[in-house]
Amino acid sequence: MHRFRIIKVFNNNVIMAKDGLNQKEVVLVGKGLGFDAKPGGMVDNEKIEKVFSFVDKNKLEQLNNFNEDIIGVTEEIISMVSKELQEPLNEHIHVALADHIGFTLERLKTGLEITNPFIEEIKALYSREYELACQAAEMIEEKFETNIPDGEKGFIAMHIHSSRINRDLAKTVENTTMINKMVEIVEGELNAKLNRQDANYARLLVHLRFALDRINSNTTIKNPLLKKIKSEFADSYSIANKLAEYIRERLGKSPPEDEIGYLALHIQRIKDSLNELDKN
């Protein structure tokens, strides 16, 4: 049976402890776990809700560089997210999210708010992560008596998404930046601002997200409608080719024709939607 000896108390619900069975240091989360607890004491196992162990010991050591309140709320957020998703998260989120929350609080304290240019794309692409980020923001607001703006919730959502798929945050940011730029290309070609609340817009974004994943991993899909799309939706296919050219420039990989055809189909749906609005 695992018995944990307390090393450090972060808040009433989060502590760092040593596992007596294997001598590994872990972070434990549980309601009231740290209340009246002292370093050197033993943990009440019945209160433990989450045990976070680390393959990379540096991650655990890095946590000690942060304010205890920030670590506490970060670990509670990670525990909540992991529980809601019913899946483990990559351990890099423990340090990355704590660092982001600390930086966010510093900026808000000095009145400096960094805008998030991808907020609408994030809401559409990572809707579940954004919902959880909103819950995380409420936890931060309650702890630090501050207001977390939408843009910051978007950044938290990206951290959650990256840790879900074991991808470096920089790659998630790169893909989101590319999707944002491709939306601008479509808007420029159609000479129209796309409605961010439209279902066809959301479908385009989701397809772009998975298209980039497929292109990066050299995965192909078959498009049985390709010939018909090229014939009947020539203008949309031309716009899709411009998106493909942008992808080639950024990734150094050429999207297959089948992929371009699906992009054309999504663009055609948006065109049809815009034409319906013009009629009305």
Coordinates of C-alpha atoms in Angstrom, one line a residue:
M1 CA 0.0 0.0 0.0
H2 CA 1.2 3.5 -0.9
R3 CA 1.9 5.7 2.1
F4 CA 2.8 9.3 1.4
R5 CA 4.9 11.6 3.6
I6 CA 4.3 15.3 3.2
I7 CA 7.2 17.4 1.7
K8 CA 5.4 20.7 1.1
V9 CA 1.9 22.1 1.4
F10 CA 0.7 24.4 -1.4
N11 CA -2.9 24.9 -0.2
N12 CA -5.7 23.1 1.5
N13 CA -6.2 20.8 -1.4
V14 CA -2.7 20.3 -2.9
I15 CA 0.6 19.0 -1.4
M16 CA 3.9 17.6 -2.6
A17 CA 4.8 14.2 -1.0
K18 CA 7.1 11.3 -1.1
D19 CA 5.7 7.8 -1.9
G20 CA 7.0 5.5 0.8
L21 CA 6.7 2.5 -1.5
N22 CA 9.1 3.7 -4.3
Q23 CA 10.5 6.9 -2.8
K24 CA 9.2 9.0 -5.7
E25 CA 8.1 12.5 -5.2
V26 CA 4.5 13.2 -6.3
V27 CA 1.9 16.0 -6.3
L28 CA -1.3 15.0 -4.6
V29 CA -4.7 16.7 -5.0
G30 CA -7.8 16.2 -2.8
K31 CA -10.4 18.2 -0.9
G32 CA -8.9 19.2 2.5
L33 CA -5.7 17.2 1.8
G34 CA -3.5 20.0 2.9
F35 CA -5.6 21.5 5.7
D36 CA -3.6 21.6 8.9
A37 CA -1.0 19.4 7.3
K38 CA 2.7 19.8 8.1
P39 CA 5.9 18.7 6.3
G40 CA 7.0 15.3 7.6
G41 CA 3.5 14.2 8.4
M42 CA 1.6 11.4 6.8
V43 CA -1.1 11.9 4.2
D44 CA -4.7 10.6 4.8
N45 CA -5.0 8.3 1.8
E46 CA -8.8 8.5 1.9
K47 CA -8.6 12.2 0.9
I48 CA -6.5 11.7 -2.2
E49 CA -8.3 12.3 -5.4
K50 CA -5.4 12.6 -7.9
V51 CA -1.8 11.5 -7.8
F52 CA 0.6 13.2 -10.3
S53 CA 3.9 11.5 -10.7
F54 CA 6.6 12.8 -13.0
V55 CA 8.9 10.9 -15.4
D56 CA 11.0 14.1 -15.8
K57 CA 12.2 15.0 -12.3
N58 CA 13.1 18.5 -13.6
K59 CA 9.4 19.2 -14.0
L60 CA 8.8 18.6 -10.3
E61 CA 11.8 20.7 -9.3
Q62 CA 10.7 23.5 -11.5
L63 CA 7.4 23.7 -9.7
N64 CA 9.2 24.9 -6.6
N65 CA 10.2 28.1 -8.5
F66 CA 6.6 29.2 -8.6
N67 CA 4.5 31.0 -5.9
E68 CA 2.7 28.3 -3.8
D69 CA -0.7 29.8 -4.5
I70 CA -0.1 29.6 -8.2
I71 CA 1.1 25.9 -8.0
G72 CA -2.0 25.1 -5.8
V73 CA -4.5 26.5 -8.2
T74 CA -2.7 25.1 -11.2
E75 CA -2.7 21.6 -9.8
E76 CA -6.4 21.9 -8.9
I77 CA -7.1 23.0 -12.5
I78 CA -5.1 20.0 -14.0
S79 CA -7.0 17.6 -11.6
M80 CA -10.3 19.1 -12.7
V81 CA -9.5 18.9 -16.4
S82 CA -8.1 15.3 -16.2
K83 CA -11.3 14.3 -14.3
E84 CA -13.6 15.9 -16.8
L85 CA -11.9 14.5 -19.8
Q86 CA -11.3 11.1 -18.2
E87 CA -7.8 11.0 -19.6
P88 CA -4.3 11.7 -18.5
L89 CA -2.5 14.9 -19.5
N90 CA 1.1 15.3 -20.6
E91 CA 3.2 16.2 -17.6
H92 CA 4.6 19.3 -19.3
I93 CA 1.3 21.1 -18.4
H94 CA 2.2 21.3 -14.7
V95 CA 5.0 23.7 -15.4
A96 CA 3.7 25.3 -18.6
L97 CA 0.3 26.2 -17.1
A98 CA 1.8 27.4 -13.8
D99 CA 4.1 29.7 -15.8
H100 CA 1.3 31.0 -17.9
I101 CA -1.0 31.7 -14.9
G102 CA 1.9 33.5 -13.1
F103 CA 2.6 35.6 -16.2
T104 CA -1.1 36.4 -16.7
L105 CA -1.5 37.6 -13.1
E106 CA 1.5 39.8 -13.4
R107 CA 0.2 41.4 -16.6
L108 CA -3.2 41.9 -15.2
K109 CA -1.7 43.5 -12.1
T110 CA 0.1 46.1 -14.2
G111 CA -2.9 46.7 -16.5
L112 CA -1.2 45.0 -19.5
E113 CA -3.6 42.7 -21.3
I114 CA -2.2 40.8 -24.3
T115 CA -4.9 40.2 -26.9
N116 CA -5.5 36.8 -28.4
P117 CA -5.9 37.1 -32.1
F118 CA -7.1 33.5 -32.4
I119 CA -9.9 33.5 -29.8
E120 CA -12.7 32.8 -32.3
E121 CA -10.7 30.1 -33.9
I122 CA -9.9 28.5 -30.6
K123 CA -13.5 28.5 -29.5
A124 CA -14.4 26.6 -32.7
L125 CA -11.4 24.3 -33.0
Y126 CA -11.0 23.4 -29.3
S127 CA -14.5 23.9 -27.9
R128 CA -14.2 21.3 -25.2
E129 CA -10.9 22.7 -24.1
Y130 CA -12.3 26.2 -24.1
E131 CA -15.2 25.1 -21.8
L132 CA -12.7 23.7 -19.4
A133 CA -10.5 26.8 -19.7
C134 CA -13.6 28.9 -18.6
Q135 CA -13.9 26.7 -15.5
A136 CA -10.2 27.1 -14.9
A137 CA -10.6 30.9 -15.2
E138 CA -13.3 30.9 -12.5
M139 CA -11.0 29.0 -10.2
I140 CA -8.2 31.6 -10.8
E141 CA -10.6 34.5 -10.4
E142 CA -11.9 33.1 -7.1
K143 CA -8.4 32.5 -5.7
F144 CA -6.8 35.7 -6.8
E145 CA -9.8 38.1 -6.9
T146 CA -9.2 39.1 -10.5
N147 CA -11.0 39.0 -13.8
I148 CA -9.6 36.6 -16.5
P149 CA -10.5 38.0 -20.0
D150 CA -11.6 35.8 -22.9
G151 CA -8.3 36.0 -24.6
E152 CA -6.5 34.4 -21.6
K153 CA -9.1 31.7 -21.5
G154 CA -8.2 30.9 -25.1
F155 CA -4.5 30.6 -24.2
I156 CA -5.4 28.2 -21.3
A157 CA -7.5 26.2 -23.8
M158 CA -4.4 25.8 -26.0
H159 CA -2.4 24.6 -23.1
I160 CA -5.0 22.0 -22.3
H161 CA -5.2 20.9 -26.0
S162 CA -1.5 20.6 -26.3
S163 CA -1.3 18.4 -23.2
R164 CA -4.1 16.2 -24.4
I165 CA -2.4 15.3 -27.6
N166 CA 1.2 15.3 -26.3
R167 CA 2.1 18.1 -28.6
D168 CA 4.4 21.1 -27.8
L169 CA 2.4 24.3 -27.4
A170 CA 4.5 26.0 -30.1
K171 CA 3.1 23.5 -32.6
T172 CA -0.5 24.2 -31.5
V173 CA 0.2 27.9 -31.9
E174 CA 1.7 27.4 -35.3
N175 CA -1.3 25.4 -36.6
T176 CA -3.7 27.9 -35.1
T177 CA -1.8 30.8 -36.8
M178 CA -1.9 29.0 -40.1
I179 CA -5.6 28.4 -39.8
N180 CA -6.2 32.0 -39.0
K181 CA -4.2 33.1 -42.0
M182 CA -6.1 30.6 -44.3
V183 CA -9.4 32.1 -43.1
E184 CA -8.0 35.5 -44.1
I185 CA -7.1 34.1 -47.6
V186 CA -10.7 32.8 -48.0
E187 CA -12.2 36.1 -46.9
G188 CA -9.9 38.0 -49.3
E189 CA -10.9 35.7 -52.2
L190 CA -14.6 35.9 -51.4
N191 CA -14.4 39.6 -50.5
A192 CA -16.5 39.0 -47.4
K193 CA -16.1 38.7 -43.7
L194 CA -17.1 35.2 -42.6
N195 CA -19.6 34.8 -39.8
R196 CA -17.8 33.2 -36.9
Q197 CA -21.1 31.9 -35.6
D198 CA -22.0 30.1 -38.8
A199 CA -21.9 26.3 -38.8
N200 CA -20.1 26.2 -42.1
Y201 CA -17.3 28.4 -40.8
A202 CA -16.9 26.0 -37.8
R203 CA -16.8 23.0 -40.2
L204 CA -14.1 24.7 -42.3
L205 CA -11.9 25.4 -39.3
V206 CA -12.2 21.8 -38.0
H207 CA -11.4 20.4 -41.4
L208 CA -8.4 22.7 -41.7
R209 CA -7.2 21.6 -38.2
F210 CA -7.4 17.9 -39.2
A211 CA -6.0 18.5 -42.7
L212 CA -2.9 20.0 -41.2
D213 CA -2.5 17.0 -38.9
R214 CA -2.9 14.7 -41.8
I215 CA -0.4 16.6 -44.0
N216 CA 2.1 16.7 -41.1
S217 CA 1.8 13.0 -40.6
N218 CA 1.7 12.1 -44.3
T219 CA -1.8 10.6 -43.9
T220 CA -4.0 10.5 -47.0
I221 CA -7.8 10.4 -47.4
K222 CA -9.7 9.4 -50.5
N223 CA -12.2 11.9 -52.0
P224 CA -14.7 10.1 -54.3
L225 CA -16.2 13.5 -55.2
L226 CA -13.0 15.0 -56.4
K227 CA -13.8 15.0 -60.2
K228 CA -17.3 16.5 -59.6
I229 CA -15.9 19.2 -57.2
K230 CA -13.3 20.3 -59.7
S231 CA -15.9 20.5 -62.4
E232 CA -18.9 22.0 -60.6
F233 CA -17.1 24.2 -58.1
A234 CA -14.1 25.4 -60.1
D235 CA -13.9 28.8 -58.3
S236 CA -13.9 27.2 -54.9
Y237 CA -11.3 24.7 -56.0
S238 CA -9.1 27.5 -57.2
I239 CA -9.4 29.2 -53.7
A240 CA -8.6 25.8 -52.1
N241 CA -5.5 25.6 -54.3
K242 CA -4.3 29.0 -52.9
L243 CA -4.7 27.5 -49.4
A244 CA -2.7 24.5 -50.6
E245 CA 0.0 26.8 -51.9
Y246 CA 0.2 28.6 -48.5
I247 CA 0.5 25.2 -46.7
R248 CA 3.3 24.2 -49.1
E249 CA 5.1 27.4 -48.2
R250 CA 4.8 26.9 -44.5
L251 CA 5.2 23.2 -44.1
G252 CA 7.2 22.3 -47.2
K253 CA 4.7 19.6 -48.0
S254 CA 2.1 19.5 -50.8
P255 CA -1.5 18.7 -49.8
P256 CA -2.9 15.9 -51.9
E257 CA -5.6 16.7 -54.5
D258 CA -8.2 14.8 -52.5
E259 CA -7.5 17.1 -49.5
I260 CA -7.8 20.2 -51.7
G261 CA -11.1 18.9 -53.0
Y262 CA -12.5 18.6 -49.5
L263 CA -11.3 22.2 -48.7
A264 CA -13.1 23.3 -51.9
L265 CA -16.3 21.7 -50.7
H266 CA -16.2 23.6 -47.4
I267 CA -15.5 26.9 -49.3
Q268 CA -18.4 26.2 -51.6
R269 CA -20.7 25.8 -48.6
I270 CA -19.6 29.1 -47.3
K271 CA -20.1 30.7 -50.7
D272 CA -23.6 29.3 -50.8
S273 CA -24.3 30.6 -47.3
L274 CA -23.1 34.1 -48.3
N275 CA -25.3 34.0 -51.4
E276 CA -28.4 33.1 -49.4
L277 CA -27.7 36.1 -47.1
D278 CA -27.4 38.4 -50.1
K279 CA -30.8 37.2 -51.4
N280 CA -32.4 38.0 -48.1

